[in-house]
Coordinates of C-alpha atoms and ligand atoms in Angstrom, one line a residue:
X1 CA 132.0 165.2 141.4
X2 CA 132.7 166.1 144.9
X3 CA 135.9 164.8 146.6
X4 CA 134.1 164.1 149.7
X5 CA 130.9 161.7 150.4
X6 CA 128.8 164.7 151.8
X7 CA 128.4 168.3 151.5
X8 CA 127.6 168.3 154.5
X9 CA 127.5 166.0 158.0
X10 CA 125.4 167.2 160.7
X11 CA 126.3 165.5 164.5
X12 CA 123.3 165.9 166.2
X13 CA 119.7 165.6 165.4
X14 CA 118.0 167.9 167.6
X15 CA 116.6 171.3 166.6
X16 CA 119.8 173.4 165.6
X17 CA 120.8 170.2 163.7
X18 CA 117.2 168.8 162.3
X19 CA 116.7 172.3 160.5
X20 CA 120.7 173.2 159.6
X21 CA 120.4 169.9 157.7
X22 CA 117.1 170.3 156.3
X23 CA 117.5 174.2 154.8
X24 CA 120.8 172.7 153.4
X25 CA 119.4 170.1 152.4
X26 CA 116.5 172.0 150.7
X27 CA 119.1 174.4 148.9
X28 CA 121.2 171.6 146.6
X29 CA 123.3 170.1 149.3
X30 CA 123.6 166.3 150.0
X31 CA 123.6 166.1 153.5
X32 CA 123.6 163.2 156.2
X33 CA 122.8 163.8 159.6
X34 CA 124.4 161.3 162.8
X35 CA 122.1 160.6 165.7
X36 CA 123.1 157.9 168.6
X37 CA 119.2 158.4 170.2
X38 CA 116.0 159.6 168.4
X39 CA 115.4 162.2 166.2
X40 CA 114.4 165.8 167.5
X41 CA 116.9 166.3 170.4
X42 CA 116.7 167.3 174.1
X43 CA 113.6 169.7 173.6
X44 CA 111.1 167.1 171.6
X45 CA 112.4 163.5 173.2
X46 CA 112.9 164.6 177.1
X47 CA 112.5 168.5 177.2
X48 CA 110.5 171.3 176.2
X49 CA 107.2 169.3 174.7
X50 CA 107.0 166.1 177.1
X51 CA 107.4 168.9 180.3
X52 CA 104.9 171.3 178.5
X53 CA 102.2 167.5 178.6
X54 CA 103.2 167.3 182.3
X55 CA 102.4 171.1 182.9
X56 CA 98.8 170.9 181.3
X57 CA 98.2 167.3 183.1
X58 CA 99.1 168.5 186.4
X59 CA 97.4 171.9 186.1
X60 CA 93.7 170.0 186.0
X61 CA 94.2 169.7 189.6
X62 CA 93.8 173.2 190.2
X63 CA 91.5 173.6 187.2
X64 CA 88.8 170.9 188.6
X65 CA 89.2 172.3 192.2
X66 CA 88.1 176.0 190.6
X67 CA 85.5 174.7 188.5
X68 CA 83.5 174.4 192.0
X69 CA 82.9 178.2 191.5
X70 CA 81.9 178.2 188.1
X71 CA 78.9 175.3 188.7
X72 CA 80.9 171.8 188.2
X73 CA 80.9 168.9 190.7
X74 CA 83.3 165.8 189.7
X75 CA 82.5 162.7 191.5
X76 CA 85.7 160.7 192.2
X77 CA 88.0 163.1 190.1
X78 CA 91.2 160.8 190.1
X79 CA 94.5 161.1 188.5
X80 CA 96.6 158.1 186.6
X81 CA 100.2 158.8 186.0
X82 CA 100.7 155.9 183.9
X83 CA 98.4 157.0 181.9
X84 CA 99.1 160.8 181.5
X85 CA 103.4 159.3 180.8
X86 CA 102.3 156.9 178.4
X87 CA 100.5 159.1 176.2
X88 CA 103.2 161.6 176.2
X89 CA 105.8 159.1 175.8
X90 CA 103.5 158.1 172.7
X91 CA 103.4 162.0 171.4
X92 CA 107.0 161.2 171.9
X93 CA 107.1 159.0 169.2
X94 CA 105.0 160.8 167.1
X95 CA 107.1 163.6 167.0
X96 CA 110.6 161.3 166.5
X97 CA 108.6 160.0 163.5
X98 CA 107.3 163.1 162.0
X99 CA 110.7 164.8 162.2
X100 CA 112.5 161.6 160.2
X101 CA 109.8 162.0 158.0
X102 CA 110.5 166.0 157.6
X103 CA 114.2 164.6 157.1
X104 CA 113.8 162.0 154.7
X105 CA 111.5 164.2 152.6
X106 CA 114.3 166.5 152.3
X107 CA 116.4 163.7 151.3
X108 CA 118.7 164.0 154.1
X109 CA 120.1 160.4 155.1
X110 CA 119.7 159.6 158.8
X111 CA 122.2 157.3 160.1
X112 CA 121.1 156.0 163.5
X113 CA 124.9 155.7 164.8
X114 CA 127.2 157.9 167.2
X115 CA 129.6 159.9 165.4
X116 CA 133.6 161.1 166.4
X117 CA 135.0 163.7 164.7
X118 CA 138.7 162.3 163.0
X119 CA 139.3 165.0 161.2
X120 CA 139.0 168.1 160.1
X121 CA 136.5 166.3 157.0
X122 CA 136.3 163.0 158.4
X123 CA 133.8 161.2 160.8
X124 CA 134.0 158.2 162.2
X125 CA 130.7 156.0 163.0
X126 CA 129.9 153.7 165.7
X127 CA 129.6 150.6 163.5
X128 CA 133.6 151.7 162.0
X129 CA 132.6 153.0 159.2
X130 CA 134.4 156.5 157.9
X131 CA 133.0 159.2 156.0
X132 CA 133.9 162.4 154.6
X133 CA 132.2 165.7 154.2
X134 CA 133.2 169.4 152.9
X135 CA 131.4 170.8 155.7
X136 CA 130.5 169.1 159.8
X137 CA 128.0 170.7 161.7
X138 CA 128.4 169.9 165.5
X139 CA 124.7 170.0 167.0
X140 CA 125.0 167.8 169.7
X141 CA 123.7 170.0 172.2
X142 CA 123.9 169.7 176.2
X143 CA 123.4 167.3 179.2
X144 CA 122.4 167.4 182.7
X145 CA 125.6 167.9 185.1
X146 CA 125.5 166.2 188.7
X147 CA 127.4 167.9 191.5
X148 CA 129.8 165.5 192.6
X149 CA 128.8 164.0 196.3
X150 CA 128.2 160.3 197.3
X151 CA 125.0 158.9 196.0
X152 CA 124.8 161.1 193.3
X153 CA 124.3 158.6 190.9
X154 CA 121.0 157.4 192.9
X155 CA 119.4 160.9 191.7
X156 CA 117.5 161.3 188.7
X157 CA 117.9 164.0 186.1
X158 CA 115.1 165.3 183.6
X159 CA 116.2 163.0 181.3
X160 CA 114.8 160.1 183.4
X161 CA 111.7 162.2 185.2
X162 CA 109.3 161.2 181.7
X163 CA 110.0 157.5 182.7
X164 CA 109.3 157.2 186.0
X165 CA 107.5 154.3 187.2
X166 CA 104.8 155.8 189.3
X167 CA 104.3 159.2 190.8
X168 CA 106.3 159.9 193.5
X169 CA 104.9 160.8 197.1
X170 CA 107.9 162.8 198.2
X171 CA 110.3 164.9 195.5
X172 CA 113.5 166.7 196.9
X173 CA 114.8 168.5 193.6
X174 CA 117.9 170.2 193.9
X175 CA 118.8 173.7 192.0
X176 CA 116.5 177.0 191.6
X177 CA 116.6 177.2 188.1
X178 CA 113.9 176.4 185.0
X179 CA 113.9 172.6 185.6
X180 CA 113.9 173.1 189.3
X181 CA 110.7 175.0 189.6
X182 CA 108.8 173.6 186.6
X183 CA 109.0 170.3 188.0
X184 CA 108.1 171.6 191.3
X185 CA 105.2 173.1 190.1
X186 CA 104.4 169.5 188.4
X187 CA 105.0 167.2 191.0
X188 CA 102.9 169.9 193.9
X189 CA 100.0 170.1 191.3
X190 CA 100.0 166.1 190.9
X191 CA 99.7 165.5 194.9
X192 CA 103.3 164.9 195.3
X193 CA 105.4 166.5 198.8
X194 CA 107.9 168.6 196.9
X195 CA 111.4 170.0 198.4
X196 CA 113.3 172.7 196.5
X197 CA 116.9 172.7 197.2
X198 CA 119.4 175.2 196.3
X199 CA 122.8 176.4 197.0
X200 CA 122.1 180.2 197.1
X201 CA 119.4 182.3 197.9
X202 CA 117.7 182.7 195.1
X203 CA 115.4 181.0 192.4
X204 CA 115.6 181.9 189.0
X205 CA 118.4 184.1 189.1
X206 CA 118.3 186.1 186.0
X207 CA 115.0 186.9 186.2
X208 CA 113.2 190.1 187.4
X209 CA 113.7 190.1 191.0
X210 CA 110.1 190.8 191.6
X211 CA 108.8 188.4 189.6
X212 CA 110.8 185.8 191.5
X213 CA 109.6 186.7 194.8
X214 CA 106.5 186.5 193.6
X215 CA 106.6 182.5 192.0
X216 CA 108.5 182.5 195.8
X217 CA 105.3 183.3 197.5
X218 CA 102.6 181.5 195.5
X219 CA 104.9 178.3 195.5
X220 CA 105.4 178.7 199.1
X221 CA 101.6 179.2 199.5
X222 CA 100.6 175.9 197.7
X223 CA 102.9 173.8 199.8
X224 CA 106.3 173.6 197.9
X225 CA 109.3 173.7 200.6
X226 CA 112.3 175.8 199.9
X227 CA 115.5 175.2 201.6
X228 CA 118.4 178.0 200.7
X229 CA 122.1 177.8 201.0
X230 CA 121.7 174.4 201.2
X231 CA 123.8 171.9 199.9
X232 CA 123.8 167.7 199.6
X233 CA 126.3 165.7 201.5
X234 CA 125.0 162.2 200.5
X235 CA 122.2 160.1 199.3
X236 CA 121.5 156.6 200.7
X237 CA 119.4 154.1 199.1
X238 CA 116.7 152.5 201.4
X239 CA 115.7 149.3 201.6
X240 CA 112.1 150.5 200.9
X241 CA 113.1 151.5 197.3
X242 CA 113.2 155.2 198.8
X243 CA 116.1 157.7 199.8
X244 CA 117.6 158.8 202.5
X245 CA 119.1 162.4 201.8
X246 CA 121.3 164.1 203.7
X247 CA 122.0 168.0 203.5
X248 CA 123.9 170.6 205.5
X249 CA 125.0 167.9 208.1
X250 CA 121.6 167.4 209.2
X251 CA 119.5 164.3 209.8
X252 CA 118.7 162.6 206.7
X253 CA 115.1 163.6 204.8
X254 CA 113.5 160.8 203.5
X255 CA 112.4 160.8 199.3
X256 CA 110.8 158.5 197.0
X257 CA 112.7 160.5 193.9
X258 CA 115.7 163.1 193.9
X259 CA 115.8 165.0 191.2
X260 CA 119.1 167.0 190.5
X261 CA 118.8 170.1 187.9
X262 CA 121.9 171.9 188.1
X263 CA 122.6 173.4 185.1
X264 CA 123.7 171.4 181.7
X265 CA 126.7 171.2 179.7
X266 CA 127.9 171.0 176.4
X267 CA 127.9 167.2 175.4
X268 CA 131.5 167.1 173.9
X269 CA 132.7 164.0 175.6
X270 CA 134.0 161.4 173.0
X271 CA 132.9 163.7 170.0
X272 CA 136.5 163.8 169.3
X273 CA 137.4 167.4 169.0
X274 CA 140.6 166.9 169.9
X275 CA 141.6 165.1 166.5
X276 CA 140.4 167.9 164.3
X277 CA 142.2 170.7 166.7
X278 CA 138.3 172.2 167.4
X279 CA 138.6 174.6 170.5
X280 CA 136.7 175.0 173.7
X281 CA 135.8 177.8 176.3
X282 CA 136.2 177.1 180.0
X283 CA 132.9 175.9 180.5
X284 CA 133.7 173.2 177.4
X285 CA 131.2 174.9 175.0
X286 CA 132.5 174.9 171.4
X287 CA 134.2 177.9 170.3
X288 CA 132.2 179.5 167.4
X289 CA 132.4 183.2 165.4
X290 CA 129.1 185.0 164.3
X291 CA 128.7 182.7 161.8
X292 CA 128.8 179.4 164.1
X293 CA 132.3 178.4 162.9
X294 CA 135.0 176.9 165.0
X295 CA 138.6 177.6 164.7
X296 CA 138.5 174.9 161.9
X297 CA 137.7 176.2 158.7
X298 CA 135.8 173.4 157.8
X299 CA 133.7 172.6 161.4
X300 CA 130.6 174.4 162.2
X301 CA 129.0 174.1 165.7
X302 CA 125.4 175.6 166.6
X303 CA 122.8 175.2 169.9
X304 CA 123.5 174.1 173.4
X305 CA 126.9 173.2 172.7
X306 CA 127.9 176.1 172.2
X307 CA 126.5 177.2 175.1
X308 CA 125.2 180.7 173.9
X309 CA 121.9 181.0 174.9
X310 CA 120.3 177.6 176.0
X311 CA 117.2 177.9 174.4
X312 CA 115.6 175.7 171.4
X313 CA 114.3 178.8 169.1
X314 CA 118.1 180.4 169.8
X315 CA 119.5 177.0 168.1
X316 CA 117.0 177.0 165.5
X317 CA 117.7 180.0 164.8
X318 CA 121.5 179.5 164.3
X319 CA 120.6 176.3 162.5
X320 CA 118.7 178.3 159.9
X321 CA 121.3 181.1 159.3
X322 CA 123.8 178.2 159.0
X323 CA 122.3 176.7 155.9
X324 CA 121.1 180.3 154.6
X325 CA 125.1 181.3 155.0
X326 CA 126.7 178.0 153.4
X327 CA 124.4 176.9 151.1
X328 CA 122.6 179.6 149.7
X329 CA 124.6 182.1 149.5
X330 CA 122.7 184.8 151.7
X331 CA 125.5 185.2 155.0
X332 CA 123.0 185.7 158.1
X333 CA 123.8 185.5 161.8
X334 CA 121.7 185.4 164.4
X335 CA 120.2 188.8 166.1
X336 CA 120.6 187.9 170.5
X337 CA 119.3 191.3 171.7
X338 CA 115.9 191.1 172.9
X339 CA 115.3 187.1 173.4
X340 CA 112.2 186.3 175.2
X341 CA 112.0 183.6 177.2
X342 CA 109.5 182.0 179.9
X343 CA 109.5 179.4 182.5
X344 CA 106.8 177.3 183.0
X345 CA 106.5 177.1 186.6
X346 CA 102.1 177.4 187.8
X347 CA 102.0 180.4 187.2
X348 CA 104.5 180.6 184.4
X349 CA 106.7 183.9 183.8
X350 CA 107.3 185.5 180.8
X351 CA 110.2 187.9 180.2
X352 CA 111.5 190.2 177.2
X353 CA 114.7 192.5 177.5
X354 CA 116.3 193.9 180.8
X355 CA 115.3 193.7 184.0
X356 CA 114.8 196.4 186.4
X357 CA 118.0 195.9 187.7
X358 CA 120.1 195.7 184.9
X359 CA 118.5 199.3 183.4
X360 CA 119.0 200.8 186.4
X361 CA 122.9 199.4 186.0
X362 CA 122.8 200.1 182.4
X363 CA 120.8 203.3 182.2
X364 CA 120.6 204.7 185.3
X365 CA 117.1 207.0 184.2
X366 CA 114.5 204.2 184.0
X367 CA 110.8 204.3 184.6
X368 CA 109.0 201.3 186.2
X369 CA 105.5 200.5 185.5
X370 CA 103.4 197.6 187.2
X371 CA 100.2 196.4 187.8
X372 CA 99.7 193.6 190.2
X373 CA 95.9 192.1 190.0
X374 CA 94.3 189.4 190.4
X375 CA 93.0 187.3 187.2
X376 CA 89.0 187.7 186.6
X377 CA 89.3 183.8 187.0
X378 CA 91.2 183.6 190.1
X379 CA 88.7 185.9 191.8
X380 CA 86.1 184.0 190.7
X381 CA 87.7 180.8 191.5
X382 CA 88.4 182.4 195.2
X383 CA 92.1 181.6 194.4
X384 CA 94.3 184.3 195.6
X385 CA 96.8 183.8 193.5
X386 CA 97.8 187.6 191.9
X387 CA 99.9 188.1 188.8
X388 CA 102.3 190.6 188.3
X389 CA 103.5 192.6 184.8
X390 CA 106.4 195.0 185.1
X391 CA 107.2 197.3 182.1
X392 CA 110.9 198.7 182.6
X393 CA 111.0 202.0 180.4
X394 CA 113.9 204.4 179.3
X395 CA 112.8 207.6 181.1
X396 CA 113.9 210.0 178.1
X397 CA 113.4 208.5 175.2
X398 CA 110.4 206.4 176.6
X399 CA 111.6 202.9 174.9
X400 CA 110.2 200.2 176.4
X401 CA 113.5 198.2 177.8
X402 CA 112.0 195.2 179.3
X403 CA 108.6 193.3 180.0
X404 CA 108.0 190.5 182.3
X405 CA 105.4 188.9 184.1
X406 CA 103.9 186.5 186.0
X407 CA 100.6 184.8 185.8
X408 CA 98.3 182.7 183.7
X409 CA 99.2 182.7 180.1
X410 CA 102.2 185.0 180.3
X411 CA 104.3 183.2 177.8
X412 CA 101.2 183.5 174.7
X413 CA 101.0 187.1 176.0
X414 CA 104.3 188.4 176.0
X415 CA 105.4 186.1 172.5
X416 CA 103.4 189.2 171.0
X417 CA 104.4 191.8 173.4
X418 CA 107.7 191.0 172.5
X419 CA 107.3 192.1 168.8
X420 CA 106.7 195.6 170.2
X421 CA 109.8 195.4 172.8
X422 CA 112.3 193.7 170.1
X423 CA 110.8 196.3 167.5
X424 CA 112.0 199.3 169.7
X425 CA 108.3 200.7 170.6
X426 CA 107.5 203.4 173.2
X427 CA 105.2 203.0 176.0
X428 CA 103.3 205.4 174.7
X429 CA 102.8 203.1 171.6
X430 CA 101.2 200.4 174.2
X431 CA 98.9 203.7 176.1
X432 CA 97.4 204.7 172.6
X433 CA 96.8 201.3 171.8
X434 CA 92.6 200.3 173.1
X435 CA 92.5 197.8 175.7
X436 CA 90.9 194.1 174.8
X437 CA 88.3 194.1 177.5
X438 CA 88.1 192.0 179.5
X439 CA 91.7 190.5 179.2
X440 CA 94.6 189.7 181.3
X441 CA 96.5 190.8 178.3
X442 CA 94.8 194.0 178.8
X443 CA 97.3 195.2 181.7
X444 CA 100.1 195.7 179.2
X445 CA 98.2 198.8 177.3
X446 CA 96.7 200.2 181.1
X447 CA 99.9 201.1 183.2
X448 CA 100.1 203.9 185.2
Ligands
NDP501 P1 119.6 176.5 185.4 O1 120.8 177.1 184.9 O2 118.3 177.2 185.0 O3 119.6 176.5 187.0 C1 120.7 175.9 187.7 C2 120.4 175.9 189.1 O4 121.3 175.0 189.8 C3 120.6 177.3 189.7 O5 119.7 177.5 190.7 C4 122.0 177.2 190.3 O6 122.2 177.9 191.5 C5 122.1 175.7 190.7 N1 123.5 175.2 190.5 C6 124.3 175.4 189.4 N2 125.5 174.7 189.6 C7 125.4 174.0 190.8 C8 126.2 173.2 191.5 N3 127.4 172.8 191.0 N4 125.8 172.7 192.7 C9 124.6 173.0 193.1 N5 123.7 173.8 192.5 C10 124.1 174.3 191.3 O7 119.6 175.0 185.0 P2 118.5 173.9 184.8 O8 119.2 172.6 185.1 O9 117.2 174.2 185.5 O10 118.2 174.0 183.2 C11 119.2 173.9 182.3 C12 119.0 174.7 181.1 O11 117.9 174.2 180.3 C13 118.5 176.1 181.4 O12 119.6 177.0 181.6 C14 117.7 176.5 180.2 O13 118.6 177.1 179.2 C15 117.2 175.2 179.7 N6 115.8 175.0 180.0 C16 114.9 176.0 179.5 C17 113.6 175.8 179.8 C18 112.6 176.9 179.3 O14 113.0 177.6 178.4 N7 111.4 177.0 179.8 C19 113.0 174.8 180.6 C20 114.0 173.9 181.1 C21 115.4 174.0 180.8 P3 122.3 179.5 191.6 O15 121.1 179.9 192.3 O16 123.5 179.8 192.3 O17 122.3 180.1 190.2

């Protein structure tokens, strides 16, 4: 018999903790999970799957207005946000169910409850209850930060944007990051007046520099407003229900929502950290070694709040290698070269590896190969929207350092390219490789 209730506790039941505590579970141990909202976390509840609904629903716009070309006619095409935010909100709740299910079939007990940490084996539960377990698992992941101004609180973050009452007529979103511009991109292709604000210069930053200019133009050219350098000084409520917005000690801009995407970080508030001794960087992300532990023996953190790389695969992935490590005997950590990643903005962009200007930093002897063309559709379609692939090669050994592009589909085509990147291939792999005619996908096997 075990001297402690658990094997192990996971805090957190989003996607590093949902599979940590399932593998474990799966390998002998007897494992609870805490969860203070719904089962699957940030990126199934109010993230990655509810924004990837609002993507597809807003992109019929465009897809109805090209259909013209292609024989179609729609009589009083109209759109129904309530109903398009329902049904997600209803795939929502599939998915919450689903992954109890997944968790209950592994016979991991869910306790609905918040959860403090007390000590170093010891958690503490909302409704006062204490347990103990060998091993706690910290997978409570991130949250939206506000800038601090007056009327902050008035602005909405992602968290809320899957609620909203009816579809706004005029967005201001501050930030140039993911959120930003994928909610841009869903508000402009649902009708809405959108406003991008940000600090610097730059959207995206990170990304290939070319490929960002380009999302620049297109955006620009289907109406989305960009204001740079820009920061808020306040936000007034109006007595309209709307909001007065005031930036760079200018007049105020009027908005029916304000959505502020920042940045997010590590939830730790009231986790109780403290009481086990666990430590923290300067941005408050947990501490952790290759193997996710903390400076506690005993405490285990993976995901968002850890702040490695924010990304839901990345915390699967270190949820996975956990349970392999602890429970199974098989020590694994998790491989951070060569993460692709994509942003779903209309076009979306796709990116694997470095970009131009970090090989030119890194390895000063690069090649750079890109085609910029216009999809078969778009032509059709008289849209001129034109993608834009970039492969980034080591001149001497010709290794393919980095891929990105922009355009329809990127992310399904470059999940595949990225095998060939991550696996160290050669451009010349992708030359002697026959095109798939006639493909978008195509482009990555024709550079010249
Ligand atoms: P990002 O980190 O992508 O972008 C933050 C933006 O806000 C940047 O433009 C930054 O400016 C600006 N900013 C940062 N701090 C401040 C501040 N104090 N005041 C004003 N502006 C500020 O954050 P998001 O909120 O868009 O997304 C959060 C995270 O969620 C992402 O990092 C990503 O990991 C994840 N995510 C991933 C998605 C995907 O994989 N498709 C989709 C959505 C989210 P600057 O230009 O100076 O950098």
């Amino acid at each position: 018999m075990s001297k402690y209730d658990y094997d192990l506790f996971v805090i957190g039941a989003g996607s590093g903790g949902t599979r940590a505590a399932r593998v474990s579970a799966s390998y002998g141990a007897k494992v609870a999970v805490a969860e203070e909202y719904r089962v699957g976390g940030t990126c199934v509840i109010r993230g990655c799957v509810p924004k990837k609904m609002l993507v597809y629903g807003s992109h019929f716009s465009e897809d109805l207005e090209d259909g013209k070309n292609f024989g179609w006619t729609w009589e009083n095409a109209k759109f129904d946000w309530t109903k398009l935010r329902d049904h997600i909100l209803s795939d929502v709740d599939r998915l919450n169910n689903a992954y109890t299910e997944t968790l209950k079939n592994h016979d991991v007990e869910i306790i609905l409850e918040r959860a403090e940490i007390v000590g170093p084996h010891e958690v503490k539960l909302s409704s006062g209850k204490t347990v103990t377990a060998k091993y706690i698992l910290i997978a409570v992941g991130a949250w939206p930060v506000k800038p601090d101004f007056p009327g902050s609180e008035l602005a909405q973050t992602s968290n809320e944007m899957f609620h909203l009452e009816k579809l706004p007529k005029k967005v201001i979103i501050a930030g140039g990051g993911y959120i930003a511009n994928e909610f841009a991109g869903i508000f402009n292709g649902l009708g809405s007046e959108v406003t991008v604000v940000n600090r610097s210069d730059v959207i995206l930053r990170g990304y290939d520099e070319s490929l960002r200019d380009r999302l620049l133009q297109i955006s620009l050219a289907k109406g989305i407003s960009y204001k740079f350098n820009c920061t808020f000084d306040k936000i007034e409520q109006r007595d309209d229900g709307g909001f007065d917005v005031y930036m760079d000690g200018k007049d105020a801009v009027q908005a029916d929502v304000v959505l502020i995407a920042t940045g997010r970080s590590p939830k730790i508030q009231g986790l109780g950290l403290e009481n086990a001794g666990v430590e923290t960087n300067e941005k408050g992300a947990i501490k952790v070694d290759e193997y996710s532990q903390t400076n506690v023996d005993s405490i285990y953190a993976v995901g968002d709040v850890t702040d490695r790389v924010q990304l839901t695969p990345v915390a699967i992935r270190e949820g996975q290698a956990f349970a392999d490590t602890m429970f199974n005997n098989d020590p694994k950590t998790v491989d951070y070269r060569c993460i692709p990643s994509a942003v779903f903005s209309q076009p979306p962009i796709a990116s694997v590896g470095l970009t131009e200007g970090e090989a030119r930093t890194q390895y000063g002897n690069i090649k750079v190969y890109s085609s910029d063309f216009r999809a078969m559709r778009n032509a059709f379609a008289d849209r001129p929207e034109r993608s834009l692939y970039k492969m980034i090669v080591e001149a001497t050994s010709d290794k393919i350092l980095g891929l990105h592009m922009i355009g329809p589909d990127a992310p399904e085509i470059l999940q595949a390219a990225a095998i060939a990147v991550k696996a160290g291939l050669t451009k010349q792999a992708f030359d002697d490789t026959v095109a798939l005619h006639p493909s978008m996908a195509e482009e990555l096997v024709l550079f010249k």
